[in-house]
Coordinates of C-alpha atoms in Angstrom, one line a residue:
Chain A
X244 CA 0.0 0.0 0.0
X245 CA 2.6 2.3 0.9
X246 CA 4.5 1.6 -2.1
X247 CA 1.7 2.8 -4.2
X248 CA 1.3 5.4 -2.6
X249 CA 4.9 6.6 -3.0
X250 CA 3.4 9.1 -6.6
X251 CA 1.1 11.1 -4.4
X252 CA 2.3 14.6 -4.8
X253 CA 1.3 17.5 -3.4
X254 CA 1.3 20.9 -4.8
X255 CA 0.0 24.3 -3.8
X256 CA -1.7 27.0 -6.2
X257 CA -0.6 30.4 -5.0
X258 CA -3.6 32.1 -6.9
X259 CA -7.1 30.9 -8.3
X260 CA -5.4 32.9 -11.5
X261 CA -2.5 30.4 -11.4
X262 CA -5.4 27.3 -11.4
X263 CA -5.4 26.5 -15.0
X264 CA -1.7 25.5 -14.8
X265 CA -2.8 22.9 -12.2
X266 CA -4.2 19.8 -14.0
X267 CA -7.3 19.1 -11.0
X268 CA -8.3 16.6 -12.9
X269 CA -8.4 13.1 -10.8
X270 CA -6.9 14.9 -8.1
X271 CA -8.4 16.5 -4.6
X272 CA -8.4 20.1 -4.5
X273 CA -8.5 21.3 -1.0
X274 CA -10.0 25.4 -1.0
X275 CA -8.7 27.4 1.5
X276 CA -9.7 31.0 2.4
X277 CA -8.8 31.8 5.8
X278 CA -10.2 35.1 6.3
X279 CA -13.2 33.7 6.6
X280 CA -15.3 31.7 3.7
X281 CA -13.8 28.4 4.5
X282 CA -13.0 29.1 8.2
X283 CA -17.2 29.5 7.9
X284 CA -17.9 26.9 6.0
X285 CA -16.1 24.4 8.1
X286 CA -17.8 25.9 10.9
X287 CA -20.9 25.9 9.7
X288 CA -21.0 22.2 8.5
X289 CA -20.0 20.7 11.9
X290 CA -22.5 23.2 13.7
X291 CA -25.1 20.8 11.1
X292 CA -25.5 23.4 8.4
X293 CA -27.6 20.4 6.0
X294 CA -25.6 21.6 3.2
X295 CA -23.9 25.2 2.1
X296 CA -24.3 25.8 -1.8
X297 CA -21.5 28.7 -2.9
X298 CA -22.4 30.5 -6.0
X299 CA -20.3 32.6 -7.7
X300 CA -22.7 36.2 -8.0
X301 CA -24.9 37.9 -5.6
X302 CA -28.0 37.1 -8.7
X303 CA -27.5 33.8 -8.2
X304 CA -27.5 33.7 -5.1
X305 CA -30.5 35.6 -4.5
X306 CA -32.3 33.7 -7.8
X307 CA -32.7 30.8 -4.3
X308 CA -35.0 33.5 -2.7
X309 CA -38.4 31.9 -1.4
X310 CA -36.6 28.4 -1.1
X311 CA -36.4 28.1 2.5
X312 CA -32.7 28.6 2.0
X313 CA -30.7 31.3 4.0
X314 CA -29.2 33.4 1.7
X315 CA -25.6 34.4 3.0
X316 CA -23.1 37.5 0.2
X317 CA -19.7 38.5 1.4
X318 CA -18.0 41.5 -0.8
X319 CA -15.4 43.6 0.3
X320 CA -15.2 41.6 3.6
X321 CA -18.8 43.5 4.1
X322 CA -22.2 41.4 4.2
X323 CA -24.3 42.6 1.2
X324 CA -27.5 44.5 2.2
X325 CA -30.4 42.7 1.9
X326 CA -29.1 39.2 2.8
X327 CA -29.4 36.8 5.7
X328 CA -25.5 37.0 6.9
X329 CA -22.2 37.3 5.2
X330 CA -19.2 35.0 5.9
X331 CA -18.4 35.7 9.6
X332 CA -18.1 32.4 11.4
X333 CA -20.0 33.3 14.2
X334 CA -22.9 34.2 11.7
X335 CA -22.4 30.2 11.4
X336 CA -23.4 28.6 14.7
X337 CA -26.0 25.9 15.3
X338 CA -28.9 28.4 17.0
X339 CA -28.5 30.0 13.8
X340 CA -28.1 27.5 10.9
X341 CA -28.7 23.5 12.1
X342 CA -30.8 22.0 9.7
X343 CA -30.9 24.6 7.3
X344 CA -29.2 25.2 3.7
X345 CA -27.0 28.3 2.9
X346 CA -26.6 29.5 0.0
X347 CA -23.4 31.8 0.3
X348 CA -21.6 34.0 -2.4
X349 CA -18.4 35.2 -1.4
X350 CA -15.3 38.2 -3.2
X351 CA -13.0 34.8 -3.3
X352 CA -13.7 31.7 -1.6
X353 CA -16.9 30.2 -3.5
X354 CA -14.9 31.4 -6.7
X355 CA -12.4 29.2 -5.7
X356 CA -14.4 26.8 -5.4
X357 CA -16.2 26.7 -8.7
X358 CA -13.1 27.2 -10.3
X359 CA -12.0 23.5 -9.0
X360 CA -14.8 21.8 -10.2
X361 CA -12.5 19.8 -12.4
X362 CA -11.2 18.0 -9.4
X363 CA -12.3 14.1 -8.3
X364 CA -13.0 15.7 -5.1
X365 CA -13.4 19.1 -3.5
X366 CA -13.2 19.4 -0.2
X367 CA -12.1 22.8 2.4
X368 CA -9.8 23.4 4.7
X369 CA -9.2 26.1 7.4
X370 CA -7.0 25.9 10.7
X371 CA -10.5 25.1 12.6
X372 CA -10.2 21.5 10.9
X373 CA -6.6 21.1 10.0
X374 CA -5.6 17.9 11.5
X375 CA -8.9 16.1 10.6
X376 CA -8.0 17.3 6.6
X377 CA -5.0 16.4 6.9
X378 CA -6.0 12.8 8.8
X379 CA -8.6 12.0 5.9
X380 CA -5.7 13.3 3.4
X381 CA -3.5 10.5 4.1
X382 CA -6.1 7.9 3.9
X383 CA -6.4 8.6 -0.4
X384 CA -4.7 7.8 -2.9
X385 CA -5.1 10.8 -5.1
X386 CA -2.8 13.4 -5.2
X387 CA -3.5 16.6 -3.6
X388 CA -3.7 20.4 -4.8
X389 CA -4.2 23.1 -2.4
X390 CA -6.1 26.0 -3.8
X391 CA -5.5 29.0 -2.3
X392 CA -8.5 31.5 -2.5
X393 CA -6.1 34.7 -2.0
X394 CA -7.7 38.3 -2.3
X395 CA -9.5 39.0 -5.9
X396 CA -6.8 36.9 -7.4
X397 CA -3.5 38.2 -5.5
X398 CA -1.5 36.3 -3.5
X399 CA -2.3 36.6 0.3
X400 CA 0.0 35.5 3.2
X401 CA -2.8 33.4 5.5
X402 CA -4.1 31.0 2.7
X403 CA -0.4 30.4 2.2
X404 CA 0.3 29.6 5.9
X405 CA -2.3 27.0 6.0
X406 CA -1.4 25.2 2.8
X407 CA 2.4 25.5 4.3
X408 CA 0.8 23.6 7.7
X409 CA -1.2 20.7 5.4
X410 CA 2.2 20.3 3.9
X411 CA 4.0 20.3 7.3
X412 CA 1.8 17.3 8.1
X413 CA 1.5 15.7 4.6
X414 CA 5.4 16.1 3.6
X415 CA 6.4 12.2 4.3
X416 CA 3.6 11.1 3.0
X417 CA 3.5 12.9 -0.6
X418 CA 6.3 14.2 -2.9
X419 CA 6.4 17.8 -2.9
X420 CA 5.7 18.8 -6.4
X421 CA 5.8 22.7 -6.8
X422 CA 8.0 25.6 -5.2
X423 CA 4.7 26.7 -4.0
X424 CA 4.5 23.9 -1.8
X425 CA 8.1 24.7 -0.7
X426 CA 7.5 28.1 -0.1
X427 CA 4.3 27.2 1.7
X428 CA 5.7 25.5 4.2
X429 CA 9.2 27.5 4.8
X430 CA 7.0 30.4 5.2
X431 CA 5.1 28.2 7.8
X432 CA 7.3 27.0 10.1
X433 CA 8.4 30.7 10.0
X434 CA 5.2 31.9 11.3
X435 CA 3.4 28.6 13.2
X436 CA 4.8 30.3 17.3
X437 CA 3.0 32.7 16.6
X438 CA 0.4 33.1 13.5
X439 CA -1.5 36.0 14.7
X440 CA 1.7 37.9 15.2
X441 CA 3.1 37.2 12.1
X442 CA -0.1 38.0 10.1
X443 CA 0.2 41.6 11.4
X444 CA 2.3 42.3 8.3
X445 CA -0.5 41.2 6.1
X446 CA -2.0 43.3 3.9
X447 CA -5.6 41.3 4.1
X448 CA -5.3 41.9 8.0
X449 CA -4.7 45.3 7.7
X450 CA -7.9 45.0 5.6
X451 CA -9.6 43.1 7.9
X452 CA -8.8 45.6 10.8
X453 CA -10.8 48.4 8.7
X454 CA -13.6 45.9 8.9
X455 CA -13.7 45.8 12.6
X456 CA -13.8 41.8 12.4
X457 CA -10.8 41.4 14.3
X458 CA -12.9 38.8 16.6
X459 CA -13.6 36.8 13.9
X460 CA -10.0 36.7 12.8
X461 CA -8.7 35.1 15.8
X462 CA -11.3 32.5 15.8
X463 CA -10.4 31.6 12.0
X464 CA -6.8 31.1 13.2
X465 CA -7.4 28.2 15.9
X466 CA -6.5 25.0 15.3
X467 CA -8.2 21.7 15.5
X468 CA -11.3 22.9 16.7
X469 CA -13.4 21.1 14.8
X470 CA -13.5 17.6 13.0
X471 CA -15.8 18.1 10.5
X472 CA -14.7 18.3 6.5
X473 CA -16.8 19.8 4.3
X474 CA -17.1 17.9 0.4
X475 CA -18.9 18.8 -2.4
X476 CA -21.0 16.6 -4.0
X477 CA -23.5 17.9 -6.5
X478 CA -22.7 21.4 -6.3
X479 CA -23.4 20.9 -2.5
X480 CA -20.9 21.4 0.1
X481 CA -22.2 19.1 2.9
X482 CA -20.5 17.0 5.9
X483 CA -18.0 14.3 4.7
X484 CA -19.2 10.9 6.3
X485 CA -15.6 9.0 6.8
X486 CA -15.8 6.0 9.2
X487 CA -12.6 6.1 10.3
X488 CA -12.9 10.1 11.5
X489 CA -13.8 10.8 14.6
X490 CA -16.7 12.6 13.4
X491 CA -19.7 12.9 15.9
X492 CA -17.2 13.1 18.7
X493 CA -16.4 15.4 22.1
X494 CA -16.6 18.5 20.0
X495 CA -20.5 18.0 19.6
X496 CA -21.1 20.7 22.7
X497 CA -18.6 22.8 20.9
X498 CA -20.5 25.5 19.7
X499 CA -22.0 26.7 22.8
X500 CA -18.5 26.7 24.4
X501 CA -17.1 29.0 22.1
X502 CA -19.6 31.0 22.2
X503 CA -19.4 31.5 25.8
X504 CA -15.6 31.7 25.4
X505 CA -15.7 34.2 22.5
X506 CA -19.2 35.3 22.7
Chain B
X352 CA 12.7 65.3 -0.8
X353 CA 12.3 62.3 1.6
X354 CA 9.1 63.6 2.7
X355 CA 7.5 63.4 -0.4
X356 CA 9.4 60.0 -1.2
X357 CA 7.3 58.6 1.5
X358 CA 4.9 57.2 -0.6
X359 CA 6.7 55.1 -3.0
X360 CA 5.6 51.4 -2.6
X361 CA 7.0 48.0 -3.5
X362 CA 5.1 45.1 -4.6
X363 CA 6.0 42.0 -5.6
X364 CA 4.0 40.1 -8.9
X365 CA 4.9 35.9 -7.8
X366 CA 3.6 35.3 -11.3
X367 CA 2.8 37.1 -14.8
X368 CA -0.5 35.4 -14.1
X369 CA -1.3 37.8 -11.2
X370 CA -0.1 40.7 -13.5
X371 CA -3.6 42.3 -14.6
X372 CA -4.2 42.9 -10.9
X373 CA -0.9 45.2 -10.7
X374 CA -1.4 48.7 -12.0
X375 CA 2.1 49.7 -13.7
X376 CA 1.0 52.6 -14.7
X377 CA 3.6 55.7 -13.6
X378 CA 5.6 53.0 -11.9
X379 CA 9.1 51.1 -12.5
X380 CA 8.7 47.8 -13.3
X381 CA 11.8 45.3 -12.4
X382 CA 11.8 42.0 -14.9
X383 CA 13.3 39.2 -12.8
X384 CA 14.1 35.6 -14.5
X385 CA 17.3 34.6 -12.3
X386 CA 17.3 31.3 -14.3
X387 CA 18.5 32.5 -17.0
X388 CA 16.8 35.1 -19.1
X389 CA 17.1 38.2 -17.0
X390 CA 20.7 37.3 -15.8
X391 CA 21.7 36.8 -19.2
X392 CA 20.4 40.2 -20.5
X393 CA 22.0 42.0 -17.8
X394 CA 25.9 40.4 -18.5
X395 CA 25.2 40.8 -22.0
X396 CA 24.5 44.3 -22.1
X397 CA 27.6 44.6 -19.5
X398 CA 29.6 43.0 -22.0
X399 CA 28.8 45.8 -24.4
X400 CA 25.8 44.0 -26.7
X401 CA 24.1 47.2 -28.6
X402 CA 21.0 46.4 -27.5
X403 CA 18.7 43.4 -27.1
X404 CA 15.5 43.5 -28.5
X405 CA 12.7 40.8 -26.7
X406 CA 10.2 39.5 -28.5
X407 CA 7.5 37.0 -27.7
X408 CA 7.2 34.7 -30.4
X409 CA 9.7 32.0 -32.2
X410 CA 8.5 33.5 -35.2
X411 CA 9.2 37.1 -34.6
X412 CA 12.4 36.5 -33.6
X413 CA 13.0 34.5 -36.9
X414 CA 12.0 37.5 -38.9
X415 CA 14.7 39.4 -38.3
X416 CA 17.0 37.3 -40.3
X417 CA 19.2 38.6 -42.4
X418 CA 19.1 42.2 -40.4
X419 CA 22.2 42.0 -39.1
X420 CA 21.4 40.6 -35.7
X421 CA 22.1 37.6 -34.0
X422 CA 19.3 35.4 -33.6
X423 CA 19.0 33.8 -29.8
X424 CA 15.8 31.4 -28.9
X425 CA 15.3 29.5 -25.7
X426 CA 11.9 27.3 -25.2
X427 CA 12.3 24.8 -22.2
X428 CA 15.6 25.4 -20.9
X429 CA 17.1 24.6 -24.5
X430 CA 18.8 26.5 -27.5
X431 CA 15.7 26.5 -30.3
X432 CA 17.6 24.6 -34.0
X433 CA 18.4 27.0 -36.2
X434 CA 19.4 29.9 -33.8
X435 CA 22.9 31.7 -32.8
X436 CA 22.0 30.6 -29.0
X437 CA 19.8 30.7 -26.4
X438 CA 19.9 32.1 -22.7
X439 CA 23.0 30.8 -20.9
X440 CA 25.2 33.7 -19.4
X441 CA 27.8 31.9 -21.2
X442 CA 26.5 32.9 -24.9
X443 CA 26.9 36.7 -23.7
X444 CA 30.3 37.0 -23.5
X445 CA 32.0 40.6 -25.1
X446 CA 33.7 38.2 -27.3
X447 CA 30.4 37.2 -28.5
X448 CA 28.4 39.9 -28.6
X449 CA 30.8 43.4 -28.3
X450 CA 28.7 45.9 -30.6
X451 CA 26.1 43.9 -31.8
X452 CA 22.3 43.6 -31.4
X453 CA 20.6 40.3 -30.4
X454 CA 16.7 39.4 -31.0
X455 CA 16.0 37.1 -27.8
X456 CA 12.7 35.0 -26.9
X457 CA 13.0 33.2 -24.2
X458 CA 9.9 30.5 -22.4
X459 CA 9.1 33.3 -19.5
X460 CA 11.4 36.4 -19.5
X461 CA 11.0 38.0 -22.6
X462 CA 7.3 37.0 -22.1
X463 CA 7.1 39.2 -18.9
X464 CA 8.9 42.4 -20.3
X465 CA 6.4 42.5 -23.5
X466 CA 3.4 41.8 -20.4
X467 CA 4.9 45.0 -18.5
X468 CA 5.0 47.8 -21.3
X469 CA 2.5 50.0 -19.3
X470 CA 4.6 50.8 -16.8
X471 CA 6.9 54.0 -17.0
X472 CA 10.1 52.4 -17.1
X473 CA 10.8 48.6 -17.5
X474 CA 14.3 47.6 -16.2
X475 CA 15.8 44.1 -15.8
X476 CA 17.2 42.6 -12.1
X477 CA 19.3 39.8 -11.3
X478 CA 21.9 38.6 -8.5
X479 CA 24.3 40.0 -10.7
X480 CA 23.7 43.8 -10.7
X481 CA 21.7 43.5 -7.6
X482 CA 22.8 46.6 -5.7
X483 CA 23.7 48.9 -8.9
X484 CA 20.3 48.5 -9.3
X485 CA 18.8 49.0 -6.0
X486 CA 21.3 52.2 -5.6
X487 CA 19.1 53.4 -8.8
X488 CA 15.8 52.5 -7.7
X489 CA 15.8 54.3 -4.5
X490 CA 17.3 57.0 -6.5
X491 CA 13.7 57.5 -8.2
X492 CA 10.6 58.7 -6.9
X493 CA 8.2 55.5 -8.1
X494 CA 6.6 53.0 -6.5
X495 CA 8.3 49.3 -7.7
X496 CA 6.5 46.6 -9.2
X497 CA 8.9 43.6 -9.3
X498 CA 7.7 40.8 -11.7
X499 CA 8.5 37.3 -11.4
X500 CA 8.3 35.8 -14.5
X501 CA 8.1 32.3 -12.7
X502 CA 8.1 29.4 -15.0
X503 CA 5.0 28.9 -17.7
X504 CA 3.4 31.8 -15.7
X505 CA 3.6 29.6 -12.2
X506 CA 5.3 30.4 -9.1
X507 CA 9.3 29.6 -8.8
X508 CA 11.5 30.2 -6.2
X509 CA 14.6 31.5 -7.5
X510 CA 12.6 34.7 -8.6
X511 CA 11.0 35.0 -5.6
X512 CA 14.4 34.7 -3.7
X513 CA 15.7 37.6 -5.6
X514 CA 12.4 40.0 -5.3
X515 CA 12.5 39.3 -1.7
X516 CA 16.9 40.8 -2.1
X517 CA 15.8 43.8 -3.8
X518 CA 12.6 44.2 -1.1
X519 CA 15.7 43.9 1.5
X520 CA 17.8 46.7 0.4
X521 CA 15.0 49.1 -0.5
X522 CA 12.6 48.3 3.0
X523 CA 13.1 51.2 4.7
X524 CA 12.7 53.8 1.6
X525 CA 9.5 52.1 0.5
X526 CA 6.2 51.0 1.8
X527 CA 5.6 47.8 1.7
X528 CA 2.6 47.3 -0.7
X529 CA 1.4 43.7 -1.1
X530 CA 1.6 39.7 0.8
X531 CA 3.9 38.4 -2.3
X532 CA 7.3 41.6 -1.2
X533 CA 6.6 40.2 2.8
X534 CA 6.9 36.7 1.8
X535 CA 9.3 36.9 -0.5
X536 CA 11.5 39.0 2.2
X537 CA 11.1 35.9 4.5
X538 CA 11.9 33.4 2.1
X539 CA 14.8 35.7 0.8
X540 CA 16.2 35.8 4.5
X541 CA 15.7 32.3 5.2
X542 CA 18.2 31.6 2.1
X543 CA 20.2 34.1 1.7
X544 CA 23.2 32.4 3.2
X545 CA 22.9 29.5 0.9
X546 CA 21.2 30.6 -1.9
X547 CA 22.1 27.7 -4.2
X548 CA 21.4 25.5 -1.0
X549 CA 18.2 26.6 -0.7
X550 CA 17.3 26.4 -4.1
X551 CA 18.1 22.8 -4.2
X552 CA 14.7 22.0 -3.2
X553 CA 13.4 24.1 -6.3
X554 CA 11.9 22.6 -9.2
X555 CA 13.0 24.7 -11.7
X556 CA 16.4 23.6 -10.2
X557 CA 15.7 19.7 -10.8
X558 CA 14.9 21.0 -14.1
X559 CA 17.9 22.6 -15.2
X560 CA 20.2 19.6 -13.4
X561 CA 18.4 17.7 -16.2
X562 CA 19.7 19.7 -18.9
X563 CA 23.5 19.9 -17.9
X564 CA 23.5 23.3 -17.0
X565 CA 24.8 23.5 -13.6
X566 CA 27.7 26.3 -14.6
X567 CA 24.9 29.0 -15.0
X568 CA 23.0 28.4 -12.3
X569 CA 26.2 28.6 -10.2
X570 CA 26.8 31.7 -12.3
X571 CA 23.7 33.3 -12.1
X572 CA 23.5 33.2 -8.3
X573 CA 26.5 35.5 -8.3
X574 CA 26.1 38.5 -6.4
X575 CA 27.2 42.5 -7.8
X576 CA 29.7 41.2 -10.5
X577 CA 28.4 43.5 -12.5
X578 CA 26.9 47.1 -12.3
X579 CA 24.9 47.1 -15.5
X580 CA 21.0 47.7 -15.3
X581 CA 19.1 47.1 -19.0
X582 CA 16.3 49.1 -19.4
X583 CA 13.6 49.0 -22.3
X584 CA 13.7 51.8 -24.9
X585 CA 11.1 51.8 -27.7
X586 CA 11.6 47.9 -27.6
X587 CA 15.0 47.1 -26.9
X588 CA 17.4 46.8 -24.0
X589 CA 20.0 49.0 -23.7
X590 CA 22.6 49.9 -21.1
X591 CA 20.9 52.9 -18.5
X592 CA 22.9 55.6 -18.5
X593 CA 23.0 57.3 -15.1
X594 CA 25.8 59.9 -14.1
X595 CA 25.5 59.0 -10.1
X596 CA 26.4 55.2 -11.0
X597 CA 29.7 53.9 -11.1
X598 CA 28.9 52.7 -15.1
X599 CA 32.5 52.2 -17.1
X600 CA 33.8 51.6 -13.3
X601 CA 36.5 48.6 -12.4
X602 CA 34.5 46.2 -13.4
X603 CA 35.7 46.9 -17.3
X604 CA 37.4 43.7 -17.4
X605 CA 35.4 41.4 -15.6
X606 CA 34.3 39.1 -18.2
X607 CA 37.8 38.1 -19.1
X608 CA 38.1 37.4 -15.3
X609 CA 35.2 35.4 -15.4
X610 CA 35.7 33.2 -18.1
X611 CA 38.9 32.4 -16.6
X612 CA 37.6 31.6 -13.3
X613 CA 34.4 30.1 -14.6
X614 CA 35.6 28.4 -17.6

């Protein structure tokens, strides 16, 4: 088995505009947008979201009015007026969203995401759920891209971090197939003491600061909160069943803790 | 005057891919393809080449036969049949090209110069005229764009290594703009006292190994030989003339040295 596995590689797309010289296809494409569309949607799955459908425009997403749906559009890091919530995490807890179906429009990460529809499987990652990812990762046999979401295209230094800590953990297990993966994970281990410290320098942060959501970037940078991986399957992003993950586990009373916590 | 210099930024492009979201309007743009287009430009105009004229397309450069130039062609790391030579440092040697002009396409660099007309002045960086140029740039009152031209418009390291030099040296005169100038910093001072060590684990590197050209990586990761910096004029490279650099300095007779130590 191991043998077999020895042509797993694993590669990381700096840029949905660098995507097309990733080949997806047969591969898993992992979506990361830290800040916060994947952080959310991670969130929001475990807290039993029934599914979360990202669309790529703010019509389309409001073409699923009268549907029973909540209707969630991020732009500008801003929630658009006239919908339910945007892509704050906490806008994603289960008071709010068990049971129900989201459909969510976001400036990059449900781009991202449509964009990798080439892929055998698309699944999302954020530090919330990194070691469960990363668990379920090593368990395939297809090789892996990581596709950062950035900022409208442009590189951005926290989807980077994570793909550099999903190549910390997957490095013995996979070849490492691009300098973005190298990069990745140099830049990393430069940053894992302290991520919140080092993402001062970023320019999304600084963004993010403007925004007043400086709450909801702390929550998006702790890891291993959760154990839940969202997968889409039929243009659905819903909970990946896996048997061997410890889905259903001691983080079921999460939620309420955290919200006491950060609340 | 440093007052009003205040406001000069630098950004870093990781790939031509990500160039539509730079504006280069009014600013200098910095062409960096260490492996080997952009090295090779810059010892070739040292070494006293007329001017280099880029052009994008095998074809283009093939009609200017018979105009007096020499014809040079490089697509994947290899001379092109048919042509005087490609991009190794080695093929710009005064013996070689003293006095005359040279048509060049190249896979990525020449690729990135014709991608960057907009901005107000396109000039060429490598390890080899590193601080020459960096004296000049902080010289001038615009905000920096430097463009990696990567490999088939994705990420590589060896680019990114020298963006993050030039970041270095010009920190505290500039702002810096974007994720790509902080990261490359990092990953620039994480390598820096191994350069070709570090760039072992590149791809690009594996690549070239393949193709027996060890000597001009070695060479291309030389540091200040030269003092030269190419800059675009109505569509070719020629040597910048600027009275405050130390142009026709001691460095007259470095190729001869070169080839005798390099050889």
């Amino acid at each position: 088995m191991i043998k077999e596995l020895k042509s797993r590689t694993i590669s990381v797309c700096l840029s949905p505009a660098m995507l097309p010289l990733h080949k997806l296809d047969g591969k898993i494409a992992v979506i990361i947008d830290i800040f916060r569309a994947s952080s959310s949607i991670c969130y929001g799955i475990h807290n039993k979201a029934k599914a979360i459908i990202p669309v790529s425009t703010i019509e389309e997403c409001l073409s699923h009015k009268n549907e029973e749906y909540l209707l969630a559009a991020e732009r500008d890091g801003c929630v658009v007026e006239g919908f339910d919530f945007g892509n704050s995490p906490f806008s994603y807890t289960t008071e709010k969203i068990d049971g129900k179906t989201i459909v969510l429009t976001t400036t990059n990460g449900t781009r991202s995401i449509r964009l990798s529809m080439d892929a055998k499987e698309v699944v999302l990652g954020s530090f919330l759920n990194l070691t469960a990812l990363c668990n379920w990762l090593t368990k395939q046999s297809e090789s892996v891209v990581l596709v950062c979401a950035g900022w409208k295209d442009n590189f951005c230094l926290e989807d980077t971090l994570f793909a550099g800590a999903v190549v910390e953990k997957l490095q013995h297990d996979y070849e490492i197939h691009d300098d973005g993966a190298v990069a990745s994970l140099d830049l990393y281990q430069l940053a894992k003491s302290d991520l919140g410290g080092y993402l001062k320098k970023s320019s999304h942060r600084e963004r993010l600061k403007k925004l007043n959501i400086e709450k909801d970037v702390d929550f998006c940078l702790k890891i291993d909160l959760i154990d839940t991986i969202p997968i889409l399957k039929d243009g659905k992003l819903i909970k990946l069943m896996d048997e061997e993950s410890s889905l259903n586990g001691s983080n079921d009373n999460l939620n309420i803790d955290l919200e006491s916590k950060l609340g």
